[in-house]
Amino acid sequence: MASGPEIVDDKSPICIPFILARLKEQQRVQQLNQQQHLGSDTGNRRPFVIGLNGVQGVGKTTLVAALAKTLQSEYGLETLVVSIDDFYLPHAEQKELAAAQPDNKLVACRGEPGTHDMKLASAFLEAVTQGRPVKIPQYDKSAYAGEGDRVPESHWLGVNGPGQRKVEAVIVEGWCVGFRPLSPMAITAQWMGPSRTLQQHDLQHLEFVNWQLESYEPITAMFDAFIHLDAEDLEWVYDWRLEQEVNLIRERGSGMTREQVVKFVDAYYPGYELYAPSLRQGVFADKLSCHLRLVVSKDRRVKESFII
């Protein structure tokens, strides 16, 4: 059987200069503020927070690993990577959410906005950005026959503790990171227009997910920079996910079939259809040149890049 696609990191050479430029600007502004209020630079700098969004299979994991390694080893920045996946609701709470809306397929299982514990996520990032000791939540996707559950807190690893270097850079990655709520009119317009998956759902169910995004706003507001791995054609996510499963079958002897892949991706695809258009316009309304958008072709290589 043929091997998987060659992994080529053509993204971090674009992202690293962008991150360093934004970090330099953040440090300049912080230093000015400290001098104005304290008369000197105390050296206490808030960690630099990067949001990173990418559809499944686009190369997000490879990029995040490369960015963290480069920032840590080449630039000496104590770098923490966290995934939005680690803030999924505990199994019992997810089951309660699904039971409360039995007809809403969007919240029948983890995935869409509304299935994360954003109070936990906000409290965690607030602690990290304030330099306080905090434990990193973990989620086990294999628990309950794949339904998933939060790992007991006793197994969480800590940062900013005694004897540890303070976190200086944070990468928050995930498929829905940076999604921002739309107006009811915008949701209705997209639902009524041409789409692949939106009309498989009641409008009220899409509106519920959109309303849940309000609780994600405090996280987005913490970002100092944002990286968006975009695809020329969003439907490639189905092929990319199938490639991953084919590789899993070859390497481990098990993986999803084509039909299972379509069903799996369909659970996320409404989010792509609703929020990708606005995300492409820029995640920030008040921060210029802080959003980097990389558009990739079918082979996952960067075709275009834009700073917004």
Short mmCIF file of C-alpha atoms in Angstrom, two decimals:
data_model
loop_
_atom_site.label_atom_id
_atom_site.label_comp_id
_atom_site.label_asym_id
_atom_site.label_seq_id
_atom_site.Cartn_x
_atom_site.Cartn_y
_atom_site.Cartn_z
CA MET A 1 0.00 0.00 0.00
CA ALA A 2 1.29 3.49 -0.81
CA SER A 3 2.72 5.59 1.96
CA GLY A 4 1.03 8.73 3.23
CA PRO A 5 1.60 12.20 1.81
CA GLU A 6 5.01 13.73 2.34
CA ILE A 7 5.00 16.17 5.25
CA VAL A 8 6.68 19.42 4.24
CA ASP A 9 6.78 22.35 6.65
CA ASP A 10 6.42 25.35 4.37
CA LYS A 11 4.25 27.18 6.91
CA SER A 12 6.46 27.89 9.93
CA PRO A 13 8.99 29.89 7.82
CA ILE A 14 6.10 32.26 7.09
CA CYS A 15 4.59 32.18 10.59
CA ILE A 16 7.74 32.68 12.68
CA PRO A 17 8.66 36.14 11.26
CA PHE A 18 5.03 37.18 11.66
CA ILE A 19 4.97 36.04 15.29
CA LEU A 20 8.30 37.70 16.12
CA ALA A 21 7.17 41.00 14.58
CA ARG A 22 3.99 40.99 16.65
CA LEU A 23 5.90 39.93 19.79
CA LYS A 24 8.35 42.79 19.32
CA GLU A 25 5.49 45.24 19.01
CA GLN A 26 3.78 43.83 22.10
CA GLN A 27 6.98 44.16 24.12
CA ARG A 28 7.46 47.74 22.91
CA VAL A 29 3.95 48.71 23.99
CA GLN A 30 4.28 46.93 27.34
CA GLN A 31 7.57 48.65 28.05
CA LEU A 32 6.09 52.06 27.29
CA ASN A 33 3.12 51.37 29.55
CA GLN A 34 5.36 50.21 32.39
CA GLN A 35 7.59 53.25 32.09
CA GLN A 36 4.61 55.59 32.12
CA HIS A 37 3.03 54.00 35.18
CA LEU A 38 6.06 52.85 37.15
CA GLY A 39 8.90 54.99 35.91
CA SER A 40 10.90 51.93 34.80
CA ASP A 41 10.64 48.60 33.02
CA THR A 42 9.96 46.01 35.74
CA GLY A 43 10.57 43.11 33.38
CA ASN A 44 7.17 41.57 34.13
CA ARG A 45 5.75 40.89 30.69
CA ARG A 46 2.47 39.25 29.87
CA PRO A 47 2.87 36.03 27.86
CA PHE A 48 2.31 36.37 24.12
CA VAL A 49 -0.85 34.51 23.11
CA ILE A 50 -1.34 33.08 19.60
CA GLY A 51 -4.63 31.70 18.35
CA LEU A 52 -4.36 29.12 15.58
CA ASN A 53 -7.25 27.82 13.48
CA GLY A 54 -7.22 25.15 10.79
CA VAL A 55 -9.62 22.64 9.30
CA GLN A 56 -9.04 18.98 10.04
CA GLY A 57 -6.16 17.47 8.10
CA VAL A 58 -4.74 20.77 6.84
CA GLY A 59 -1.45 20.33 8.73
CA LYS A 60 -2.31 22.13 11.96
CA THR A 61 -0.61 19.63 14.26
CA THR A 62 2.61 19.67 12.23
CA LEU A 63 2.67 23.47 12.21
CA VAL A 64 1.98 23.83 15.93
CA ALA A 65 4.80 21.41 16.77
CA ALA A 66 7.22 23.30 14.50
CA LEU A 67 6.25 26.68 15.93
CA ALA A 68 6.60 25.54 19.54
CA LYS A 69 9.97 23.93 18.86
CA THR A 70 11.33 26.98 17.06
CA LEU A 71 10.09 29.51 19.60
CA GLN A 72 11.48 27.38 22.44
CA SER A 73 14.84 26.26 21.06
CA GLU A 74 15.82 29.09 18.73
CA TYR A 75 14.34 32.10 20.51
CA GLY A 76 14.38 30.92 24.12
CA LEU A 77 10.67 31.48 24.72
CA GLU A 78 9.07 29.11 27.22
CA THR A 79 6.20 27.99 24.98
CA LEU A 80 2.97 26.26 25.99
CA VAL A 81 0.63 24.61 23.49
CA VAL A 82 -2.99 23.99 24.45
CA SER A 83 -5.80 22.59 22.34
CA ILE A 84 -9.43 23.62 22.47
CA ASP A 85 -10.09 19.86 22.51
CA ASP A 86 -8.76 19.63 26.06
CA PHE A 87 -11.61 21.84 27.25
CA TYR A 88 -14.44 19.59 26.09
CA LEU A 89 -17.19 19.09 28.63
CA PRO A 90 -16.82 16.06 30.91
CA HIS A 91 -18.68 13.00 29.62
CA ALA A 92 -21.59 13.36 32.03
CA GLU A 93 -22.16 17.02 31.14
CA GLN A 94 -21.96 16.28 27.42
CA LYS A 95 -24.61 13.58 27.83
CA GLU A 96 -26.80 16.05 29.74
CA LEU A 97 -26.44 18.62 26.96
CA ALA A 98 -27.39 16.04 24.32
CA ALA A 99 -30.36 14.82 26.37
CA ALA A 100 -31.63 18.38 26.84
CA GLN A 101 -31.74 18.82 23.05
CA PRO A 102 -32.44 15.35 21.67
CA ASP A 103 -33.26 16.62 18.17
CA ASN A 104 -30.14 18.79 17.85
CA LYS A 105 -27.53 16.67 16.07
CA LEU A 106 -24.95 19.45 16.46
CA VAL A 107 -24.63 18.81 20.20
CA ALA A 108 -25.31 15.06 20.17
CA CYS A 109 -21.58 14.51 20.65
CA ARG A 110 -18.49 16.63 21.30
CA GLY A 111 -17.25 18.93 18.57
CA GLU A 112 -19.29 22.02 17.84
CA PRO A 113 -19.17 25.22 19.92
CA GLY A 114 -21.24 24.64 23.02
CA THR A 115 -19.56 21.32 23.81
CA HIS A 116 -16.56 22.99 25.49
CA ASP A 117 -16.22 24.18 29.08
CA MET A 118 -15.38 27.80 28.35
CA LYS A 119 -15.44 28.85 32.00
CA LEU A 120 -12.58 26.43 32.56
CA ALA A 121 -10.80 27.62 29.42
CA SER A 122 -11.10 31.29 30.36
CA ALA A 123 -9.96 30.70 33.94
CA PHE A 124 -6.99 28.67 32.70
CA LEU A 125 -5.79 31.27 30.20
CA GLU A 126 -6.31 34.10 32.68
CA ALA A 127 -4.05 32.29 35.15
CA VAL A 128 -1.39 31.65 32.49
CA THR A 129 -1.38 35.23 31.23
CA GLN A 130 -1.12 36.51 34.80
CA GLY A 131 1.83 34.22 35.50
CA ARG A 132 0.02 32.25 38.19
CA PRO A 133 0.54 28.51 38.79
CA VAL A 134 -2.14 26.47 37.03
CA LYS A 135 -2.74 22.93 35.81
CA ILE A 136 -3.35 22.13 32.14
CA PRO A 137 -6.65 20.29 31.58
CA GLN A 138 -6.49 17.04 29.63
CA TYR A 139 -9.14 15.16 27.71
CA ASP A 140 -9.17 11.47 26.79
CA LYS A 141 -10.96 10.99 23.45
CA SER A 142 -10.81 7.21 23.79
CA ALA A 143 -12.84 7.06 27.02
CA TYR A 144 -16.37 5.63 26.96
CA ALA A 145 -15.79 3.80 23.67
CA GLY A 146 -14.73 6.98 21.91
CA GLU A 147 -17.31 9.34 23.40
CA GLY A 148 -14.52 10.85 25.48
CA ASP A 149 -14.14 12.23 28.99
CA ARG A 150 -11.99 14.66 30.92
CA VAL A 151 -8.91 13.17 32.55
CA PRO A 152 -8.95 13.41 36.38
CA GLU A 153 -7.32 16.63 37.59
CA SER A 154 -4.75 14.63 39.55
CA HIS A 155 -3.20 13.70 36.18
CA TRP A 156 -2.98 17.27 34.85
CA LEU A 157 0.48 18.80 34.49
CA GLY A 158 1.23 22.20 35.97
CA VAL A 159 2.92 25.34 34.64
CA ASN A 160 4.25 28.49 36.30
CA GLY A 161 4.88 26.53 39.47
CA PRO A 162 7.83 26.77 41.89
CA GLY A 163 11.08 25.98 40.12
CA GLN A 164 9.47 26.23 36.68
CA ARG A 165 10.18 28.88 34.06
CA LYS A 166 7.29 31.24 33.52
CA VAL A 167 5.34 30.67 30.33
CA GLU A 168 6.28 33.35 27.79
CA ALA A 169 4.30 32.25 24.74
CA VAL A 170 1.03 30.34 24.44
CA ILE A 171 -0.42 28.72 21.31
CA VAL A 172 -4.14 27.97 21.51
CA GLU A 173 -5.06 25.71 18.60
CA GLY A 174 -8.26 24.14 17.35
CA TRP A 175 -10.68 23.81 14.49
CA CYS A 176 -13.09 26.43 15.89
CA VAL A 177 -10.57 28.75 17.55
CA GLY A 178 -11.34 32.30 16.44
CA PHE A 179 -14.92 31.64 15.38
CA ARG A 180 -17.01 34.67 16.33
CA PRO A 181 -20.81 34.79 16.68
CA LEU A 182 -22.78 36.02 13.69
CA SER A 183 -25.96 38.06 13.63
CA PRO A 184 -29.27 36.14 13.41
CA MET A 185 -29.76 37.66 9.96
CA ALA A 186 -26.39 36.32 8.77
CA ILE A 187 -27.16 32.83 10.11
CA THR A 188 -30.54 32.80 8.36
CA ALA A 189 -29.05 34.03 5.08
CA GLN A 190 -26.44 31.29 5.04
CA TRP A 191 -28.96 28.63 6.04
CA MET A 192 -31.26 29.66 3.18
CA GLY A 193 -28.44 29.79 0.63
CA PRO A 194 -26.52 26.99 -1.10
CA SER A 195 -24.55 24.79 1.30
CA ARG A 196 -23.36 21.24 1.81
CA THR A 197 -24.63 20.61 5.35
CA LEU A 198 -26.48 23.60 6.81
CA GLN A 199 -29.94 22.56 5.65
CA GLN A 200 -29.48 19.18 7.31
CA HIS A 201 -30.14 21.08 10.56
CA ASP A 202 -33.00 23.18 11.92
CA LEU A 203 -32.27 26.89 11.87
CA GLN A 204 -32.85 27.02 15.65
CA HIS A 205 -30.13 24.44 16.20
CA LEU A 206 -27.62 26.50 14.22
CA GLU A 207 -28.68 29.57 16.18
CA PHE A 208 -28.05 27.69 19.44
CA VAL A 209 -24.45 26.91 18.42
CA ASN A 210 -24.00 30.51 17.29
CA TRP A 211 -25.26 31.77 20.64
CA GLN A 212 -22.80 29.48 22.45
CA LEU A 213 -19.93 31.28 20.74
CA GLU A 214 -20.54 34.27 23.02
CA SER A 215 -18.75 32.31 25.75
CA TYR A 216 -15.70 31.88 23.48
CA GLU A 217 -15.23 35.64 23.06
CA PRO A 218 -13.10 36.13 26.23
CA ILE A 219 -10.57 33.65 24.81
CA THR A 220 -10.44 35.36 21.42
CA ALA A 221 -9.95 38.71 23.16
CA MET A 222 -6.75 37.38 24.77
CA PHE A 223 -5.05 36.68 21.43
CA ASP A 224 -2.14 38.93 20.49
CA ALA A 225 -1.83 37.27 17.09
CA PHE A 226 -3.86 34.85 15.02
CA ILE A 227 -2.89 32.30 12.37
CA HIS A 228 -5.54 30.87 10.05
CA LEU A 229 -4.74 27.80 7.96
CA ASP A 230 -7.33 28.07 5.22
CA ALA A 231 -8.08 25.78 2.28
CA GLU A 232 -8.82 26.88 -1.25
CA ASP A 233 -11.72 24.45 -1.13
CA LEU A 234 -13.19 23.56 2.27
CA GLU A 235 -14.55 20.26 0.97
CA TRP A 236 -10.99 18.93 0.77
CA VAL A 237 -11.32 18.28 4.50
CA TYR A 238 -13.21 15.08 3.63
CA ASP A 239 -10.33 13.80 1.48
CA TRP A 240 -7.70 14.87 4.01
CA ARG A 241 -9.50 13.12 6.83
CA LEU A 242 -9.87 9.98 4.73
CA GLU A 243 -6.11 10.02 4.04
CA GLN A 244 -5.49 10.07 7.78
CA GLU A 245 -7.76 7.08 8.32
CA VAL A 246 -6.13 5.13 5.48
CA ASN A 247 -2.76 5.72 7.15
CA LEU A 248 -4.17 4.58 10.50
CA ILE A 249 -5.47 1.38 8.94
CA ARG A 250 -2.08 0.74 7.38
CA GLU A 251 -0.14 1.48 10.57
CA ARG A 252 -2.47 0.16 13.28
CA GLY A 253 -4.91 -2.09 11.49
CA SER A 254 -8.02 -0.02 12.21
CA GLY A 255 -9.61 3.24 11.15
CA MET A 256 -12.82 4.76 9.83
CA THR A 257 -14.37 3.76 6.53
CA ARG A 258 -15.19 6.37 3.86
CA GLU A 259 -18.83 6.45 5.02
CA GLN A 260 -17.75 6.93 8.64
CA VAL A 261 -15.38 9.73 7.63
CA VAL A 262 -18.19 11.58 5.85
CA LYS A 263 -20.45 11.24 8.88
CA PHE A 264 -17.65 12.38 11.20
CA VAL A 265 -16.70 15.45 9.16
CA ASP A 266 -20.36 16.34 8.60
CA ALA A 267 -20.60 16.93 12.36
CA TYR A 268 -18.04 19.75 12.09
CA TYR A 269 -18.71 21.03 8.60
CA PRO A 270 -21.61 23.37 9.51
CA GLY A 271 -19.10 25.36 11.58
CA TYR A 272 -16.78 25.69 8.60
CA GLU A 273 -19.63 26.80 6.35
CA LEU A 274 -20.94 29.36 8.83
CA TYR A 275 -17.74 30.91 10.15
CA ALA A 276 -14.98 30.50 7.55
CA PRO A 277 -16.23 33.44 5.42
CA SER A 278 -16.04 35.94 8.29
CA LEU A 279 -12.79 34.44 9.61
CA ARG A 280 -11.20 35.12 6.23
CA GLN A 281 -11.95 38.80 6.72
CA GLY A 282 -9.94 38.89 9.95
CA VAL A 283 -10.62 37.80 13.51
CA PHE A 284 -9.77 41.20 15.03
CA ALA A 285 -11.76 44.41 14.70
CA ASP A 286 -9.28 46.50 16.69
CA LYS A 287 -5.83 45.00 15.95
CA LEU A 288 -4.30 45.71 12.57
CA SER A 289 -1.75 43.34 10.99
CA CYS A 290 -2.25 40.74 13.75
CA HIS A 291 -4.00 38.09 11.63
CA LEU A 292 -2.01 35.86 9.26
CA ARG A 293 -4.02 33.82 6.75
CA LEU A 294 -2.32 31.01 4.85
CA VAL A 295 -4.27 29.55 1.93
CA VAL A 296 -3.23 26.00 1.06
CA SER A 297 -3.78 23.93 -2.06
CA LYS A 298 -4.91 20.30 -2.21
CA ASP A 299 -1.37 19.08 -1.41
CA ARG A 300 -1.47 21.21 1.79
CA ARG A 301 1.29 23.50 0.54
CA VAL A 302 0.91 27.25 0.98
CA LYS A 303 -0.36 28.93 -2.15
CA GLU A 304 -0.97 32.44 -0.79
CA SER A 305 -0.51 34.33 2.46
CA PHE A 306 -2.12 37.50 3.73
CA ILE A 307 -1.60 39.70 6.79
CA ILE A 308 -4.87 41.30 7.85
#
